[in-house]
Amino acid sequence: MVTTALADPPTRPAAGDRTAARRRSPRRRRSLTLTALTGLMLVYTLLPLAWLLINATKTQDGLFRSFGLWFDRDFALFGNVADTFTYDDGVFTRWLLNTLLYVIVGAGGATLLAALAGYGLAKFDFLGKRAVFALVIGAVAVPGTALAVPTFLMFSNLGLTNTPWAIIVPSLVSPFGLYLMWTFARDAVPDEMLESARVDGAGEFRTFFSIAAPLLAPGTVTVLLFNVVATWNNYFLPLIMLKDPDWYPLTLGLNEWNQQAGTAGGEAVFNLVITGSLLTIVPLVAAFLLLQRYWQSGLSAGSVKE
């Protein structure tokens, strides 16, 4: 005789158990105050960009006959872009190339030096390491504008003012980038991997570029973005260092266009200033969007201890 055991039907949990389970399960808390503040910050952030984009579509006359946050009847965005690159014998292109030069050599060199120095300070012990740490922290606290005049006097004595080196050389020094790479390399690069590479006969530079550099990529991209933004938007240092418009960056060149309306016989080209400003921020926005994944991971590195 074969007997078949029937499974008991599932029982529904009691009401008390369901209430306790709901209390234990995490629930997303919503705060109306926090939502409102976030919305205000979003409007505060996007409103200038919206104003810039809208007014870049207007002609010189359309800027004054239309509301600032709405379009004019004449859509002139593509015409403004073409005029921006051709106005004054295409000097905007020269300013753009100058800015790229300062960013590639200055910001790129500052990132490389910060990565090398931060790795060395994090992974090597030497006499005076605490003093170097205090010096780096002190340098982070000093604003760049406070060093502008002493830097100008030093470069003037060296005969380097009104040259690209007056912008590139100061841009190579990034105390904040050095500090960030120092703290990042301390946790991102395991000492065991370095010792293994040294046992296999690899030199220090080969160990850095083959093993440490890939592990430092998130932090390096973060420092690179900070340096690129600082160099791209640099205004005060070129203002006191450069007199030749052929070496102006975009920030100084657009300001010259903006001020020429107030000079005797100067032509008002506010539509080109606005369009040039829009073109100036496009590379920065693209860089942040393309490198966002590395940037976010670099900022959060070292925040959790295992």
mmCIF file of C-alpha atoms in Angstrom:
data_model
loop_
_atom_site.group_PDB
_atom_site.id
_atom_site.type_symbol
_atom_site.label_atom_id
_atom_site.label_comp_id
_atom_site.label_asym_id
_atom_site.label_seq_id
_atom_site.Cartn_x
_atom_site.Cartn_y
_atom_site.Cartn_z
ATOM 1 C CA MET A 1 0.000 0.000 0.000
ATOM 2 C CA VAL A 2 1.377 3.368 -1.037
ATOM 3 C CA THR A 3 0.522 6.411 0.992
ATOM 4 C CA THR A 4 0.866 9.913 -0.336
ATOM 5 C CA ALA A 5 1.687 12.707 2.085
ATOM 6 C CA LEU A 6 -0.062 15.901 1.238
ATOM 7 C CA ALA A 7 1.726 19.112 2.081
ATOM 8 C CA ASP A 8 -0.022 21.410 4.431
ATOM 9 C CA PRO A 9 -1.486 24.495 2.739
ATOM 10 C CA PRO A 10 0.566 27.662 3.278
ATOM 11 C CA THR A 11 -0.593 29.663 6.206
ATOM 12 C CA ARG A 12 -0.997 33.421 6.016
ATOM 13 C CA PRO A 13 1.190 35.286 8.534
ATOM 14 C CA ALA A 14 -0.652 36.861 11.374
ATOM 15 C CA ALA A 15 -1.425 40.562 11.345
ATOM 16 C CA GLY A 16 1.118 41.198 14.075
ATOM 17 C CA ASP A 17 3.858 39.486 12.050
ATOM 18 C CA ARG A 18 3.042 41.573 8.968
ATOM 19 C CA THR A 19 3.231 44.766 11.007
ATOM 20 C CA ALA A 20 6.583 43.766 12.484
ATOM 21 C CA ALA A 21 7.931 42.907 9.008
ATOM 22 C CA ARG A 22 6.863 46.288 7.690
ATOM 23 C CA ARG A 23 8.615 47.953 10.591
ATOM 24 C CA ARG A 24 11.807 45.992 9.913
ATOM 25 C CA SER A 25 11.816 46.645 6.154
ATOM 26 C CA PRO A 26 13.619 49.864 5.185
ATOM 27 C CA ARG A 27 11.380 52.570 3.843
ATOM 28 C CA ARG A 28 12.451 55.569 1.844
ATOM 29 C CA ARG A 29 11.836 58.670 3.826
ATOM 30 C CA ARG A 30 10.628 61.721 1.984
ATOM 31 C CA SER A 31 11.107 65.229 3.231
ATOM 32 C CA LEU A 32 9.151 68.045 1.660
ATOM 33 C CA THR A 33 11.656 70.593 2.966
ATOM 34 C CA LEU A 34 14.607 68.737 1.454
ATOM 35 C CA THR A 35 12.740 68.312 -1.827
ATOM 36 C CA ALA A 36 11.935 72.024 -1.947
ATOM 37 C CA LEU A 37 15.546 72.993 -1.205
ATOM 38 C CA THR A 38 16.783 70.590 -3.883
ATOM 39 C CA GLY A 39 14.353 72.122 -6.369
ATOM 40 C CA LEU A 40 15.553 75.637 -5.518
ATOM 41 C CA MET A 41 19.181 74.592 -5.982
ATOM 42 C CA LEU A 42 18.291 72.986 -9.309
ATOM 43 C CA VAL A 43 16.629 76.198 -10.514
ATOM 44 C CA TYR A 44 19.555 78.270 -9.211
ATOM 45 C CA THR A 45 21.999 76.048 -11.114
ATOM 46 C CA LEU A 46 20.129 75.662 -14.407
ATOM 47 C CA LEU A 47 18.654 79.158 -14.729
ATOM 48 C CA PRO A 48 21.931 80.841 -15.818
ATOM 49 C CA LEU A 49 22.557 78.030 -18.314
ATOM 50 C CA ALA A 50 19.037 78.414 -19.694
ATOM 51 C CA TRP A 51 19.502 82.189 -19.976
ATOM 52 C CA LEU A 52 22.809 81.662 -21.786
ATOM 53 C CA LEU A 53 21.349 79.155 -24.234
ATOM 54 C CA ILE A 54 18.252 81.263 -24.963
ATOM 55 C CA ASN A 55 20.128 84.507 -25.519
ATOM 56 C CA ALA A 56 22.742 82.825 -27.715
ATOM 57 C CA THR A 57 19.932 82.412 -30.263
ATOM 58 C CA LYS A 58 19.328 86.173 -30.531
ATOM 59 C CA THR A 59 20.837 88.877 -32.660
ATOM 60 C CA GLN A 60 22.417 92.007 -31.195
ATOM 61 C CA ASP A 61 19.113 93.899 -31.570
ATOM 62 C CA GLY A 62 17.086 90.930 -30.368
ATOM 63 C CA LEU A 63 18.864 90.976 -27.016
ATOM 64 C CA PHE A 64 17.287 94.334 -26.179
ATOM 65 C CA ARG A 65 13.825 93.937 -27.702
ATOM 66 C CA SER A 66 12.905 90.561 -26.141
ATOM 67 C CA PHE A 67 12.481 89.078 -22.698
ATOM 68 C CA GLY A 68 15.686 87.607 -21.319
ATOM 69 C CA LEU A 69 14.240 84.181 -20.568
ATOM 70 C CA TRP A 70 12.395 83.698 -23.854
ATOM 71 C CA PHE A 71 13.314 83.460 -27.514
ATOM 72 C CA ASP A 72 13.233 86.295 -30.016
ATOM 73 C CA ARG A 73 11.391 86.062 -33.317
ATOM 74 C CA ASP A 74 14.723 85.756 -35.158
ATOM 75 C CA PHE A 75 16.592 82.502 -34.419
ATOM 76 C CA ALA A 76 20.253 83.364 -34.955
ATOM 77 C CA LEU A 77 22.172 80.664 -33.058
ATOM 78 C CA PHE A 78 24.005 79.213 -36.044
ATOM 79 C CA GLY A 79 24.720 82.664 -37.435
ATOM 80 C CA ASN A 80 26.114 83.766 -34.061
ATOM 81 C CA VAL A 81 28.351 80.701 -33.889
ATOM 82 C CA ALA A 82 29.715 81.402 -37.371
ATOM 83 C CA ASP A 83 30.239 85.100 -36.577
ATOM 84 C CA THR A 84 32.002 84.229 -33.312
ATOM 85 C CA PHE A 85 34.642 82.211 -35.151
ATOM 86 C CA THR A 86 35.083 84.744 -37.958
ATOM 87 C CA TYR A 87 34.859 88.063 -36.066
ATOM 88 C CA ASP A 88 38.087 90.079 -35.836
ATOM 89 C CA ASP A 89 39.959 87.769 -38.231
ATOM 90 C CA GLY A 90 38.991 84.646 -36.278
ATOM 91 C CA VAL A 91 40.736 85.619 -33.050
ATOM 92 C CA PHE A 92 38.268 83.480 -31.067
ATOM 93 C CA THR A 93 39.862 80.379 -32.585
ATOM 94 C CA ARG A 94 43.273 81.614 -31.432
ATOM 95 C CA TRP A 95 41.947 82.140 -27.907
ATOM 96 C CA LEU A 96 40.422 78.669 -27.946
ATOM 97 C CA LEU A 97 43.720 77.093 -29.017
ATOM 98 C CA ASN A 98 45.560 79.066 -26.327
ATOM 99 C CA THR A 99 43.152 77.776 -23.696
ATOM 100 C CA LEU A 100 43.601 74.214 -24.924
ATOM 101 C CA LEU A 101 47.375 74.674 -24.731
ATOM 102 C CA TYR A 102 47.180 75.915 -21.152
ATOM 103 C CA VAL A 103 44.825 73.084 -20.181
ATOM 104 C CA ILE A 104 46.714 70.251 -21.873
ATOM 105 C CA VAL A 105 50.180 71.270 -20.712
ATOM 106 C CA GLY A 106 49.274 72.995 -17.445
ATOM 107 C CA ALA A 107 46.397 70.911 -16.107
ATOM 108 C CA GLY A 108 47.745 67.685 -17.602
ATOM 109 C CA GLY A 109 51.207 68.299 -16.165
ATOM 110 C CA ALA A 110 49.749 69.223 -12.777
ATOM 111 C CA THR A 111 47.777 65.975 -12.722
ATOM 112 C CA LEU A 112 50.822 63.889 -13.624
ATOM 113 C CA LEU A 113 52.972 65.594 -10.991
ATOM 114 C CA ALA A 114 50.230 65.211 -8.370
ATOM 115 C CA ALA A 115 49.881 61.499 -9.152
ATOM 116 C CA LEU A 116 53.639 60.889 -8.949
ATOM 117 C CA ALA A 117 54.130 62.958 -5.797
ATOM 118 C CA GLY A 118 51.017 61.608 -4.088
ATOM 119 C CA TYR A 119 52.056 58.022 -4.812
ATOM 120 C CA GLY A 120 55.567 58.658 -3.516
ATOM 121 C CA LEU A 121 54.349 60.330 -0.325
ATOM 122 C CA ALA A 122 51.841 57.552 0.316
ATOM 123 C CA LYS A 123 54.088 54.556 -0.330
ATOM 124 C CA PHE A 124 57.578 55.680 0.731
ATOM 125 C CA ASP A 125 58.854 56.624 4.174
ATOM 126 C CA PHE A 126 61.500 59.304 4.487
ATOM 127 C CA LEU A 127 62.753 61.885 6.921
ATOM 128 C CA GLY A 128 60.574 64.989 7.095
ATOM 129 C CA LYS A 129 57.405 63.361 5.777
ATOM 130 C CA ARG A 130 55.274 65.017 8.460
ATOM 131 C CA ALA A 131 56.718 68.414 7.565
ATOM 132 C CA VAL A 132 55.869 67.848 3.901
ATOM 133 C CA PHE A 133 52.314 66.916 4.900
ATOM 134 C CA ALA A 134 51.955 70.103 6.945
ATOM 135 C CA LEU A 135 53.367 72.133 4.054
ATOM 136 C CA VAL A 136 50.861 70.636 1.604
ATOM 137 C CA ILE A 137 47.936 71.278 3.942
ATOM 138 C CA GLY A 138 49.093 74.864 4.429
ATOM 139 C CA ALA A 139 49.403 75.364 0.671
ATOM 140 C CA VAL A 140 45.824 74.139 0.172
ATOM 141 C CA ALA A 141 44.595 76.831 2.566
ATOM 142 C CA VAL A 142 46.321 79.660 0.662
ATOM 143 C CA PRO A 143 44.082 81.178 -2.081
ATOM 144 C CA GLY A 144 45.559 81.532 -5.535
ATOM 145 C CA THR A 145 44.832 85.269 -5.694
ATOM 146 C CA ALA A 146 47.118 85.855 -2.708
ATOM 147 C CA LEU A 147 50.025 84.417 -4.696
ATOM 148 C CA ALA A 148 49.260 86.224 -7.955
ATOM 149 C CA VAL A 149 51.274 89.387 -7.253
ATOM 150 C CA PRO A 150 54.387 87.582 -5.896
ATOM 151 C CA THR A 151 54.196 85.233 -8.874
ATOM 152 C CA PHE A 152 54.006 88.184 -11.250
ATOM 153 C CA LEU A 153 57.051 89.843 -9.672
ATOM 154 C CA MET A 154 59.047 86.625 -9.871
ATOM 155 C CA PHE A 155 58.144 85.966 -13.501
ATOM 156 C CA SER A 156 58.785 89.609 -14.362
ATOM 157 C CA ASN A 157 62.347 89.333 -13.025
ATOM 158 C CA LEU A 158 62.797 86.168 -15.068
ATOM 159 C CA GLY A 159 61.461 87.842 -18.211
ATOM 160 C CA LEU A 160 58.634 85.326 -18.639
ATOM 161 C CA THR A 161 55.651 87.663 -18.440
ATOM 162 C CA ASN A 162 53.514 88.012 -21.567
ATOM 163 C CA THR A 163 54.490 84.471 -22.574
ATOM 164 C CA PRO A 164 52.593 81.160 -22.325
ATOM 165 C CA TRP A 165 55.002 80.016 -19.592
ATOM 166 C CA ALA A 166 53.561 82.641 -17.268
ATOM 167 C CA ILE A 167 50.290 80.683 -17.328
ATOM 168 C CA ILE A 168 51.583 77.123 -17.722
ATOM 169 C CA VAL A 169 54.219 77.035 -14.971
ATOM 170 C CA PRO A 170 51.941 78.255 -12.110
ATOM 171 C CA SER A 171 49.253 75.841 -13.315
ATOM 172 C CA LEU A 172 51.621 72.910 -12.751
ATOM 173 C CA VAL A 173 51.380 73.387 -8.981
ATOM 174 C CA SER A 174 48.221 71.866 -7.488
ATOM 175 C CA PRO A 175 48.415 71.405 -3.682
ATOM 176 C CA PHE A 176 44.836 70.173 -3.484
ATOM 177 C CA GLY A 177 45.454 67.636 -6.255
ATOM 178 C CA LEU A 178 48.583 66.436 -4.485
ATOM 179 C CA TYR A 179 46.708 65.999 -1.211
ATOM 180 C CA LEU A 180 43.862 64.174 -2.943
ATOM 181 C CA MET A 181 46.227 61.775 -4.729
ATOM 182 C CA TRP A 182 48.162 61.243 -1.514
ATOM 183 C CA THR A 183 45.089 60.093 0.415
ATOM 184 C CA PHE A 184 43.776 58.105 -2.553
ATOM 185 C CA ALA A 185 47.022 56.211 -3.228
ATOM 186 C CA ARG A 186 47.335 55.237 0.413
ATOM 187 C CA ASP A 187 44.292 52.923 0.165
ATOM 188 C CA ALA A 188 43.986 52.246 -3.568
ATOM 189 C CA VAL A 189 47.417 50.666 -4.139
ATOM 190 C CA PRO A 190 48.115 47.539 -2.001
ATOM 191 C CA ASP A 191 51.652 47.323 -0.655
ATOM 192 C CA GLU A 192 51.725 43.582 -1.443
ATOM 193 C CA MET A 193 51.414 44.250 -5.182
ATOM 194 C CA LEU A 194 54.282 46.707 -5.085
ATOM 195 C CA GLU A 195 56.505 44.305 -3.157
ATOM 196 C CA SER A 196 55.686 41.531 -5.628
ATOM 197 C CA ALA A 197 56.672 43.732 -8.556
ATOM 198 C CA ARG A 198 59.937 44.684 -6.882
ATOM 199 C CA VAL A 199 60.740 41.040 -6.176
ATOM 200 C CA ASP A 200 60.208 40.311 -9.880
ATOM 201 C CA GLY A 201 62.827 42.941 -10.698
ATOM 202 C CA ALA A 202 60.620 45.846 -11.824
ATOM 203 C CA GLY A 203 61.979 49.338 -11.278
ATOM 204 C CA GLU A 204 60.080 52.039 -9.439
ATOM 205 C CA PHE A 205 58.915 53.890 -12.560
ATOM 206 C CA ARG A 206 57.817 50.649 -14.226
ATOM 207 C CA THR A 207 56.017 49.634 -11.048
ATOM 208 C CA PHE A 208 54.200 52.953 -10.966
ATOM 209 C CA PHE A 209 53.123 53.057 -14.608
ATOM 210 C CA SER A 210 52.315 49.326 -14.890
ATOM 211 C CA ILE A 211 50.672 48.622 -11.536
ATOM 212 C CA ALA A 212 49.924 51.786 -9.579
ATOM 213 C CA ALA A 213 48.728 54.035 -12.421
ATOM 214 C CA PRO A 214 45.746 51.810 -13.432
ATOM 215 C CA LEU A 215 44.687 51.539 -9.792
ATOM 216 C CA LEU A 216 44.962 55.316 -9.397
ATOM 217 C CA ALA A 217 42.822 56.026 -12.477
ATOM 218 C CA PRO A 218 39.656 57.155 -10.592
ATOM 219 C CA GLY A 219 41.594 59.560 -8.388
ATOM 220 C CA THR A 220 43.666 60.768 -11.324
ATOM 221 C CA VAL A 221 40.549 61.578 -13.344
ATOM 222 C CA THR A 222 39.092 63.461 -10.382
ATOM 223 C CA VAL A 223 42.228 65.571 -9.996
ATOM 224 C CA LEU A 224 42.342 66.087 -13.771
ATOM 225 C CA LEU A 225 38.799 67.447 -13.807
ATOM 226 C CA PHE A 226 39.529 69.875 -10.982
ATOM 227 C CA ASN A 227 42.698 71.081 -12.699
ATOM 228 C CA VAL A 228 41.004 71.405 -16.092
ATOM 229 C CA VAL A 229 38.172 73.504 -14.647
ATOM 230 C CA ALA A 230 40.594 75.711 -12.687
ATOM 231 C CA THR A 231 42.833 76.303 -15.714
ATOM 232 C CA TRP A 232 39.972 76.704 -18.201
ATOM 233 C CA ASN A 233 38.229 79.311 -16.041
ATOM 234 C CA ASN A 234 41.448 81.046 -14.941
ATOM 235 C CA TYR A 235 41.016 84.792 -15.340
ATOM 236 C CA PHE A 236 43.008 86.750 -12.778
ATOM 237 C CA LEU A 237 46.422 85.194 -13.519
ATOM 238 C CA PRO A 238 46.245 85.815 -17.303
ATOM 239 C CA LEU A 239 44.927 89.312 -16.592
ATOM 240 C CA ILE A 240 48.104 90.364 -14.780
ATOM 241 C CA MET A 241 50.528 88.209 -16.799
ATOM 242 C CA LEU A 242 49.493 88.807 -20.417
ATOM 243 C CA LYS A 243 49.318 91.957 -22.534
ATOM 244 C CA ASP A 244 49.439 90.469 -26.021
ATOM 245 C CA PRO A 245 45.892 89.487 -27.172
ATOM 246 C CA ASP A 246 47.412 86.704 -29.257
ATOM 247 C CA TRP A 247 48.140 84.797 -26.018
ATOM 248 C CA TYR A 248 44.806 85.502 -24.320
ATOM 249 C CA PRO A 249 42.710 82.562 -23.103
ATOM 250 C CA LEU A 250 38.977 82.528 -23.719
ATOM 251 C CA THR A 251 38.138 84.166 -20.397
ATOM 252 C CA LEU A 252 40.282 87.217 -21.082
ATOM 253 C CA GLY A 253 39.364 87.444 -24.759
ATOM 254 C CA LEU A 254 35.611 87.406 -24.162
ATOM 255 C CA ASN A 255 36.007 90.062 -21.505
ATOM 256 C CA GLU A 256 37.832 92.233 -24.047
ATOM 257 C CA TRP A 257 34.922 91.837 -26.477
ATOM 258 C CA ASN A 258 32.508 92.725 -23.706
ATOM 259 C CA GLN A 259 34.383 95.909 -22.779
ATOM 260 C CA GLN A 260 34.959 97.206 -26.285
ATOM 261 C CA ALA A 261 31.398 98.590 -26.423
ATOM 262 C CA GLY A 262 32.423 101.144 -23.793
ATOM 263 C CA THR A 263 35.420 102.416 -25.731
ATOM 264 C CA ALA A 264 35.360 105.275 -28.232
ATOM 265 C CA GLY A 265 34.256 103.897 -31.585
ATOM 266 C CA GLY A 266 33.992 100.368 -30.164
ATOM 267 C CA GLU A 267 31.470 97.940 -31.601
ATOM 268 C CA ALA A 268 28.959 96.272 -29.297
ATOM 269 C CA VAL A 269 29.032 92.509 -29.861
ATOM 270 C CA PHE A 270 27.138 91.253 -26.836
ATOM 271 C CA ASN A 271 25.533 88.502 -28.918
ATOM 272 C CA LEU A 272 29.006 87.164 -29.776
ATOM 273 C CA VAL A 273 30.107 87.410 -26.138
ATOM 274 C CA ILE A 274 27.106 85.348 -25.060
ATOM 275 C CA THR A 275 27.582 82.823 -27.861
ATOM 276 C CA GLY A 276 31.301 82.566 -27.080
ATOM 277 C CA SER A 277 30.491 81.979 -23.420
ATOM 278 C CA LEU A 278 28.149 79.155 -24.422
ATOM 279 C CA LEU A 279 30.828 77.610 -26.605
ATOM 280 C CA THR A 280 33.293 77.953 -23.736
ATOM 281 C CA ILE A 281 31.302 75.815 -21.298
ATOM 282 C CA VAL A 282 30.442 73.054 -23.783
ATOM 283 C CA PRO A 283 33.843 71.282 -23.451
ATOM 284 C CA LEU A 284 33.626 71.382 -19.649
ATOM 285 C CA VAL A 285 30.118 69.912 -19.611
ATOM 286 C CA ALA A 286 31.193 67.205 -22.063
ATOM 287 C CA ALA A 287 34.241 66.344 -19.948
ATOM 288 C CA PHE A 288 32.159 65.984 -16.782
ATOM 289 C CA LEU A 289 29.554 63.825 -18.510
ATOM 290 C CA LEU A 290 32.113 61.542 -20.141
ATOM 291 C CA LEU A 291 34.253 61.127 -17.017
ATOM 292 C CA GLN A 292 31.456 61.161 -14.458
ATOM 293 C CA ARG A 293 31.811 57.485 -13.548
ATOM 294 C CA TYR A 294 35.519 57.804 -12.723
ATOM 295 C CA TRP A 295 34.984 61.118 -10.990
ATOM 296 C CA GLN A 296 32.321 59.792 -8.606
ATOM 297 C CA SER A 297 34.335 56.695 -7.700
ATOM 298 C CA GLY A 298 37.392 58.844 -7.125
ATOM 299 C CA LEU A 299 35.564 61.144 -4.714
ATOM 300 C CA SER A 300 34.215 58.239 -2.633
ATOM 301 C CA ALA A 301 37.486 56.305 -2.476
ATOM 302 C CA GLY A 302 38.846 55.886 1.009
ATOM 303 C CA SER A 303 35.578 56.882 2.687
ATOM 304 C CA VAL A 304 34.878 53.352 3.997
ATOM 305 C CA LYS A 305 37.291 51.407 6.148
ATOM 306 C CA GLU A 306 37.345 47.629 5.950
#
